[in-house]
CSV table of C-alpha atoms and ligand atoms in Angstrom, one decimal:
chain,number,residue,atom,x,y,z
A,4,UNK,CA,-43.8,27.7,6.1
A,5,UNK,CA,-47.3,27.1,7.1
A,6,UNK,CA,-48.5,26.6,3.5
A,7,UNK,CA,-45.9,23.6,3.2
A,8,UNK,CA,-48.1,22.0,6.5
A,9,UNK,CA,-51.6,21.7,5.0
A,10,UNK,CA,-53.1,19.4,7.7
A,11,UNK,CA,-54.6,16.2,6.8
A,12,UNK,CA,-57.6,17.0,8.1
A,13,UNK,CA,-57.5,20.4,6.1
A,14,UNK,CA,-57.1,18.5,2.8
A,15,UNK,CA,-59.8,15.7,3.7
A,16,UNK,CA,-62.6,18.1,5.1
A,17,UNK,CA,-62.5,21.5,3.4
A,18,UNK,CA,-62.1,20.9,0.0
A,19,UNK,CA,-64.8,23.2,-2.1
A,20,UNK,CA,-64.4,22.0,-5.4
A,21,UNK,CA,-66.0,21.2,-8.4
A,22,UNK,CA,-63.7,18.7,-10.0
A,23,UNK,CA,-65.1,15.0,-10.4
A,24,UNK,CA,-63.5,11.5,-10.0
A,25,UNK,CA,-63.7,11.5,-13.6
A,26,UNK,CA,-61.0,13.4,-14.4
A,27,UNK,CA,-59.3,11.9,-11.4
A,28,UNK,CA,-59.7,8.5,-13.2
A,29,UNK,CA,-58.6,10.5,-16.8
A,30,UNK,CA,-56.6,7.5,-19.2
A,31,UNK,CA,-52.9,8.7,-19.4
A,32,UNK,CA,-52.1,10.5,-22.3
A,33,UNK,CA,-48.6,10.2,-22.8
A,34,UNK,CA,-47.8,12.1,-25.8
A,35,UNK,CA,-49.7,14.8,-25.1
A,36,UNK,CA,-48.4,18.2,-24.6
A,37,UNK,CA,-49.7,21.7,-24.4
A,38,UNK,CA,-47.0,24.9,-24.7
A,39,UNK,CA,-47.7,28.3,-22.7
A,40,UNK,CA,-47.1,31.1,-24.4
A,41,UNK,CA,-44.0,32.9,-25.0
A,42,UNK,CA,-46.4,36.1,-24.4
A,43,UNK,CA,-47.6,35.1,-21.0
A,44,UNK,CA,-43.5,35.8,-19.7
A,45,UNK,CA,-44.0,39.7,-18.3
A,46,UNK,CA,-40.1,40.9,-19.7
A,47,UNK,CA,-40.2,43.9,-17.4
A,48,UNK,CA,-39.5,42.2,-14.4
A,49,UNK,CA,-37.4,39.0,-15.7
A,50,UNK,CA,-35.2,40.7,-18.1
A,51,UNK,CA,-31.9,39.9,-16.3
A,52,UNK,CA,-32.7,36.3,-15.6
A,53,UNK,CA,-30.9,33.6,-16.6
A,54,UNK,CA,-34.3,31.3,-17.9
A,55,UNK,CA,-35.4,34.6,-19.3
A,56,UNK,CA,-37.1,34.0,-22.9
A,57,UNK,CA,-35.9,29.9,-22.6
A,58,UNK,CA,-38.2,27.4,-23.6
A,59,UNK,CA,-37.9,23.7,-21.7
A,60,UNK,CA,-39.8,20.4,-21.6
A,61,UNK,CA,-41.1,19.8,-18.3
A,62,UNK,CA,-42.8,16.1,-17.4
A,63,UNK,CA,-45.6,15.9,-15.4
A,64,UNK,CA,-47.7,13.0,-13.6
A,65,UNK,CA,-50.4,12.2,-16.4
A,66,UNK,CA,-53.1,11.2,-13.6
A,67,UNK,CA,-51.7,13.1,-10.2
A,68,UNK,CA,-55.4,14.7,-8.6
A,69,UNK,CA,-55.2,17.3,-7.0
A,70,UNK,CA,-51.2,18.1,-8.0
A,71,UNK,CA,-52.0,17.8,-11.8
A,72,UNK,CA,-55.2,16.0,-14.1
A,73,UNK,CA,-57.1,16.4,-16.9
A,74,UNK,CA,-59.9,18.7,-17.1
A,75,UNK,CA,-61.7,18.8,-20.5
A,76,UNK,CA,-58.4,19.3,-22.5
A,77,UNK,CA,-56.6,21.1,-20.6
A,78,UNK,CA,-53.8,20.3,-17.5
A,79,UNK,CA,-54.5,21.3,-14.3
A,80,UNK,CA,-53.9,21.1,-10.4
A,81,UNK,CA,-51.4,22.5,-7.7
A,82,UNK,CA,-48.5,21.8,-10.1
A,83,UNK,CA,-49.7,23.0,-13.2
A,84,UNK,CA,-50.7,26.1,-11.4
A,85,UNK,CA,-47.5,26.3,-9.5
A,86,UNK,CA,-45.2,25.9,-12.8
A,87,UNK,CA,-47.4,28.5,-15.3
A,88,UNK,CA,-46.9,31.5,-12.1
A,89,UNK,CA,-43.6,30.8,-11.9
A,90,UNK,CA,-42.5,30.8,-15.4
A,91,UNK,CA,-44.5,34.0,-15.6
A,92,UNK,CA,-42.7,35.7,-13.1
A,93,UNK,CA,-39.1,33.9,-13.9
A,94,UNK,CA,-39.6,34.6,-18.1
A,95,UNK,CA,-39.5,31.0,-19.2
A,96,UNK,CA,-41.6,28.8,-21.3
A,97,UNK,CA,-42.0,25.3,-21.5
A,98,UNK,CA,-43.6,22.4,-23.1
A,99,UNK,CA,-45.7,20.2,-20.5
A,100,UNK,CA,-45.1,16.9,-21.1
A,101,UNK,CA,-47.6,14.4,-19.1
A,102,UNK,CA,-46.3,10.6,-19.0
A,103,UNK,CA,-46.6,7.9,-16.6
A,104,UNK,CA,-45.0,8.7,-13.7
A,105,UNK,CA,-42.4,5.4,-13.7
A,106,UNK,CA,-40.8,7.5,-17.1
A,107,UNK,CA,-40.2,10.8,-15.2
A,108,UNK,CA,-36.9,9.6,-13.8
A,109,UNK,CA,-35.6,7.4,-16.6
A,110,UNK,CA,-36.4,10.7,-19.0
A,111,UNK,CA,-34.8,13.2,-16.8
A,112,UNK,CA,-31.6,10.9,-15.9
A,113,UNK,CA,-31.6,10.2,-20.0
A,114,UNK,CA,-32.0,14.5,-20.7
A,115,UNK,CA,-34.6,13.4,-22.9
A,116,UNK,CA,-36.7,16.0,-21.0
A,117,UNK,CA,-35.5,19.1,-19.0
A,118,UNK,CA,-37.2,19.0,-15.2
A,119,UNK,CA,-40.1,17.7,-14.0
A,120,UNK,CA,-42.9,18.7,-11.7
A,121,UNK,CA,-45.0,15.6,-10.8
A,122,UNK,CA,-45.7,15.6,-7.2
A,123,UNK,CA,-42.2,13.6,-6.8
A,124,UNK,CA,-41.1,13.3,-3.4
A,125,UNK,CA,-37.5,14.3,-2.5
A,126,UNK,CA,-35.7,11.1,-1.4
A,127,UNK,CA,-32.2,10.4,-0.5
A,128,UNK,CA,-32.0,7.9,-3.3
A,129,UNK,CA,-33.4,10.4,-6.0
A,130,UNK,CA,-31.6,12.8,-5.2
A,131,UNK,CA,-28.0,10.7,-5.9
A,132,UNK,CA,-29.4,11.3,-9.9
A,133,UNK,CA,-31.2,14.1,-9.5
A,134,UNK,CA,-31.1,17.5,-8.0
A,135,UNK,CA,-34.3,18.8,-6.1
A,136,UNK,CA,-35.9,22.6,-5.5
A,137,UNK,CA,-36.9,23.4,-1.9
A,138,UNK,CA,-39.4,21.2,-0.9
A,139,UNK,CA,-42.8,22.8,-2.2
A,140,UNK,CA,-45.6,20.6,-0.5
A,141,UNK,CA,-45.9,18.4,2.4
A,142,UNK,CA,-46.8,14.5,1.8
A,143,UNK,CA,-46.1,11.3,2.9
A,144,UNK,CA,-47.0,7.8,2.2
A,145,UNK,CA,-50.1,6.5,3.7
A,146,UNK,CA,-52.2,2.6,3.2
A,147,UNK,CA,-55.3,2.8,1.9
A,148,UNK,CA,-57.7,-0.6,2.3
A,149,UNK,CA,-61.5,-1.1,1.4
A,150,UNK,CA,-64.3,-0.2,3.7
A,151,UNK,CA,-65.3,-2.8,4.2
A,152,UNK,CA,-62.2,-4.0,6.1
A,153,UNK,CA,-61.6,-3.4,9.8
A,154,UNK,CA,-59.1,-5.6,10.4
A,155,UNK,CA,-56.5,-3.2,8.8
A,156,UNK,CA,-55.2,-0.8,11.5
A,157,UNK,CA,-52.1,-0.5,11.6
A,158,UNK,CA,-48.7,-1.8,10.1
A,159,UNK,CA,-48.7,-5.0,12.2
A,160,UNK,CA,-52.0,-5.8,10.1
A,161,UNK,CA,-50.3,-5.6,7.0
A,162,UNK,CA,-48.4,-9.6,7.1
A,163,UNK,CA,-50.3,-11.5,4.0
A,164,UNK,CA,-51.5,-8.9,2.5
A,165,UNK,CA,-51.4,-8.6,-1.3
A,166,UNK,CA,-50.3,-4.7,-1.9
A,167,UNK,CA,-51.0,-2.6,-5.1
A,168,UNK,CA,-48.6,0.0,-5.9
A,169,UNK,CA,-48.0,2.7,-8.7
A,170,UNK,CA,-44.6,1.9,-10.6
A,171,UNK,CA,-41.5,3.6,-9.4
A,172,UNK,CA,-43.0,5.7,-6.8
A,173,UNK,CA,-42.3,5.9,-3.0
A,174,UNK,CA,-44.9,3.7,-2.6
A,175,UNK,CA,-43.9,1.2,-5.0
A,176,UNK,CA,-40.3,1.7,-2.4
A,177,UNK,CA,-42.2,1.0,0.5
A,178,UNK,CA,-43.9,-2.4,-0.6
A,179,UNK,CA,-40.9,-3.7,-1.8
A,180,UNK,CA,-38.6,-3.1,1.4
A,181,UNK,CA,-41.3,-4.3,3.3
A,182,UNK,CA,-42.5,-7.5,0.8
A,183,UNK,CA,-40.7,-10.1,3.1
A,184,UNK,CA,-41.1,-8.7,6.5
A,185,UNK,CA,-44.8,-8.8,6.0
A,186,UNK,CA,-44.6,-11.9,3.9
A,187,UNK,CA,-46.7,-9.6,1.0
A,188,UNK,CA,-47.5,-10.0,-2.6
A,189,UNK,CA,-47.0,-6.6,-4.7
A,190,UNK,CA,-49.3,-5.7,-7.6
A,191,UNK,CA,-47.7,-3.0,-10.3
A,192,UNK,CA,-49.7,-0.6,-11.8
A,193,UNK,CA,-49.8,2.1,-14.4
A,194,UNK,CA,-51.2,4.9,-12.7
A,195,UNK,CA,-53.1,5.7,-9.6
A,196,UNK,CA,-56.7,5.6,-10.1
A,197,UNK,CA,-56.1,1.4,-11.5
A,198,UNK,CA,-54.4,0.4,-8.2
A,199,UNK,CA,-57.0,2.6,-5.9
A,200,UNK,CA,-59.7,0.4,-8.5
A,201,UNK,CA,-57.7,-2.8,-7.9
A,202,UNK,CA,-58.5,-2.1,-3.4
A,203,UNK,CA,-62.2,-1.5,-4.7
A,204,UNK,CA,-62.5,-4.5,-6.5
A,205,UNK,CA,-60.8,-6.3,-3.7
A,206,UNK,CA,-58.3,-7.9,-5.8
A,207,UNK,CA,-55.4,-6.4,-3.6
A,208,UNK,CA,-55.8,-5.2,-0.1
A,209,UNK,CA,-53.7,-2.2,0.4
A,210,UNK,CA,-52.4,0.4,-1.6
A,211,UNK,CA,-49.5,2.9,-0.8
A,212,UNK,CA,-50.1,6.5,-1.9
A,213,UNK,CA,-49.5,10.1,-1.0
A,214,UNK,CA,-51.9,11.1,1.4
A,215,UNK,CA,-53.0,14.8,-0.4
A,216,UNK,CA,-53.9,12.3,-3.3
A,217,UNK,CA,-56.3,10.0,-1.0
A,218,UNK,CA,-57.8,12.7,1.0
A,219,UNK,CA,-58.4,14.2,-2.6
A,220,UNK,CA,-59.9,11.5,-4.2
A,221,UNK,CA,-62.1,10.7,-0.9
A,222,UNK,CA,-63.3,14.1,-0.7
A,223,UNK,CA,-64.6,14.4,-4.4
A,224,UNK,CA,-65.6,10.5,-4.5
A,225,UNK,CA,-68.0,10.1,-2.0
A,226,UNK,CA,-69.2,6.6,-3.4
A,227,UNK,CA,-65.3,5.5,-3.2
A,228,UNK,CA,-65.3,2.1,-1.2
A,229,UNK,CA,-61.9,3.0,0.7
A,230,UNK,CA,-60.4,3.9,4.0
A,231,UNK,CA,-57.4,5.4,4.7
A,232,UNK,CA,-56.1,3.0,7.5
A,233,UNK,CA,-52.4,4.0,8.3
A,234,UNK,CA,-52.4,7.7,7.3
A,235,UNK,CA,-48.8,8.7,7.6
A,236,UNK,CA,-46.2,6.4,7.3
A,237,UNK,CA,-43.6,9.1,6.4
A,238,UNK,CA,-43.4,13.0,6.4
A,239,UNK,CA,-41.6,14.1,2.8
A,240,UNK,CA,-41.6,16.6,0.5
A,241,UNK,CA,-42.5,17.2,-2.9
A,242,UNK,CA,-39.4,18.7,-5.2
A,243,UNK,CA,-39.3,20.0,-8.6
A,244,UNK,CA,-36.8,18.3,-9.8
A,245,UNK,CA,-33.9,18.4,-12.9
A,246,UNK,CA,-31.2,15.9,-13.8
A,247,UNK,CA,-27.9,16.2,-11.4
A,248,UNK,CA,-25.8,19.1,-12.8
A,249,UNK,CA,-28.3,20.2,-15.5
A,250,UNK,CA,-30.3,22.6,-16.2
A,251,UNK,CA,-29.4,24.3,-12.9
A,252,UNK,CA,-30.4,28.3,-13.8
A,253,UNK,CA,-33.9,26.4,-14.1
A,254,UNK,CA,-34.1,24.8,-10.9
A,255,UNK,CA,-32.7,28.3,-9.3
A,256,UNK,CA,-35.4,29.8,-11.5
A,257,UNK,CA,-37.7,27.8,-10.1
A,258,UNK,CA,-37.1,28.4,-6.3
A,259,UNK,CA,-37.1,32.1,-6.9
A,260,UNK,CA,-40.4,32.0,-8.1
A,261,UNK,CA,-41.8,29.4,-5.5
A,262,UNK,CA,-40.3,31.9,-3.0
A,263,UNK,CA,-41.7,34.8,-4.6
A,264,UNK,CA,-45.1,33.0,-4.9
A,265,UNK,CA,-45.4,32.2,-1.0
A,266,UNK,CA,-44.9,35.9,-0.3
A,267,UNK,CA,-47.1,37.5,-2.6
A,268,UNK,CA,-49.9,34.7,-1.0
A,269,UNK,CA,-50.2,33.6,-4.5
A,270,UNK,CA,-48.8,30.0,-3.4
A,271,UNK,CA,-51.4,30.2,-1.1
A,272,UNK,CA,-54.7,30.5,-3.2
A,273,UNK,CA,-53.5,28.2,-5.7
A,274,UNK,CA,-53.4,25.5,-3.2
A,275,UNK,CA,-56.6,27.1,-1.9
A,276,UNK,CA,-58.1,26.5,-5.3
A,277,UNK,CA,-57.9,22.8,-5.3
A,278,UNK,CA,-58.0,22.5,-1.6
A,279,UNK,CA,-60.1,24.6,0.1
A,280,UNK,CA,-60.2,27.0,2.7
A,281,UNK,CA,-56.4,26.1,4.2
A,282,UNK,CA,-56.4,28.4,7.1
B,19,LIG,N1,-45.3,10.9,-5.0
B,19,LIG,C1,-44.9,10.0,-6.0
B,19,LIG,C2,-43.4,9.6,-5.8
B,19,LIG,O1,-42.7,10.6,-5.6
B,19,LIG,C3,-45.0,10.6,-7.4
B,19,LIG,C4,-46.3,10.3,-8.1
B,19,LIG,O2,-46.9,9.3,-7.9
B,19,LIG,N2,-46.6,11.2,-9.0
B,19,LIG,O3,-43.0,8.5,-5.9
């Protein structure tokens, strides 16, 4: 349970890592895909399970730091971490597929692809379309501004304000049942990095994103020109996640290993990896 709570202050103050901005800031890549190895499965202890020698197409975020980025070639981050161990343990294999976060749910909903793992929180309205794991990290929406402003404090402070948001993400949600109340303009974006950019460049004011993603970004971009000025504006979850009725063995898959994963204290030094000391 405690591994689900990684404090905000934990995230924002204690990361020891060696990751840059740069491949924080990583142009998506959506075609690009890379397969682990059938050989990687251990057949010993996942020979009666139901994902046992499978092979699936998971989507991921293509620009999610810490949860999953590009390093070099290669995928990496909480999620990417999270998914090889448990397909490892549970016997499957996959093809990671990293896209632009607005296709995940159109691609699952359309079976073009099998699950996804892409930091996606677990929302009522997802979850009419979708089916979720258990909830596998704690998050929730916070506003980022630029340093510079100090007038920004607090949701009051947010009538006029021109937003940027990523495309079909809970923070995208937010902006928009909140555009007339505050009287707000919204700005769409690709990807994460671009509407962080956009605050920077102070073409917008505030952006909406998870809060393990800012305190990320802050604590690996020192030169960044933002503030986190509302941190939480929700407690959620993220959810690996499948289309409603599908692929079900893999989603049951799944929370056996996540489960499996936080008692072994696996879960626990992969999210140490990216995040620091988490005690
Ligand atoms: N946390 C975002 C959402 O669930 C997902 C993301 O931006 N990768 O809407």
């Amino acid at each position: 349970m405690k591994k689900k709570s990684l404090s905000i202050a934990t995230i924002a103050l204690s990361i020891v890592t060696a990751f840059s901005l740069t491949a924080c800031s990583s142009n998506s890549d959506s075609n690009s895909k890379s397969t682990v190895a059938a050989s990687e499965a251990s057949p010993t202890s996942v020979a009666s399970s139901p994902v046992s020698g499978k092979k699936y197409i998971i989507a991921t975020d293509a620009t999610y730091a810490p949860f999953e980025f590009k390093q070099g070639n290669e995928y990496v981050g909480i999620d990417i971490d999270l998914l090889a161990a448990i397909a490892k343990l549970e016997g499957f294999t996959y093809d990671l597929k990293p896209m632009d976060f607005k296709g995940i749910i159109p691609a699952l909903t359309s079976n073009q692809i099998d699950a996804s793992i892409a930091g996606m929180t677990i929302t009522e309205e997802r979850k009419k379309t979708l089916d979720f794991s258990e909830g596998y990290f704690e998050s929730g929406t916070s506003a980022i501004v630029h340093k510079d402003n100090t007038s920004i404090q607090s949701t009051d402070d947010f009538k006029g304000k021109t937003f940027a948001v990523k495309k079909g993400t809970v923070g995208a949600k937010y902006a928009e049942e909140h555009k007339e109340e505050f009287g707000a303009k919204i700005e769409y974006f690709d990807d994460t990095p671009t509407s962080f950019q956009e605050v920077e460049n102070k073409n917008a004011d505030i952006s909406f994103e998870d809060y393990p993603v800012i305190a990320y970004m802050l604590s690996v971009n020192k030169d960044a020109k933002l503030r986190i000025a509302v941190p939480k504006l929700a407690v959620e979850y993220y959810g690996f996640a499948v289309n409603k009725g599908k692929n079900q063995e893999l989603l049951a898959a799944f929370n056996d290993g996540l489960k499996k994963l936080q008692q072994s204290g696996e879960y626990e030094k992969i999210t140490a990896k990216y995040l620091g000391e988490t005690k």
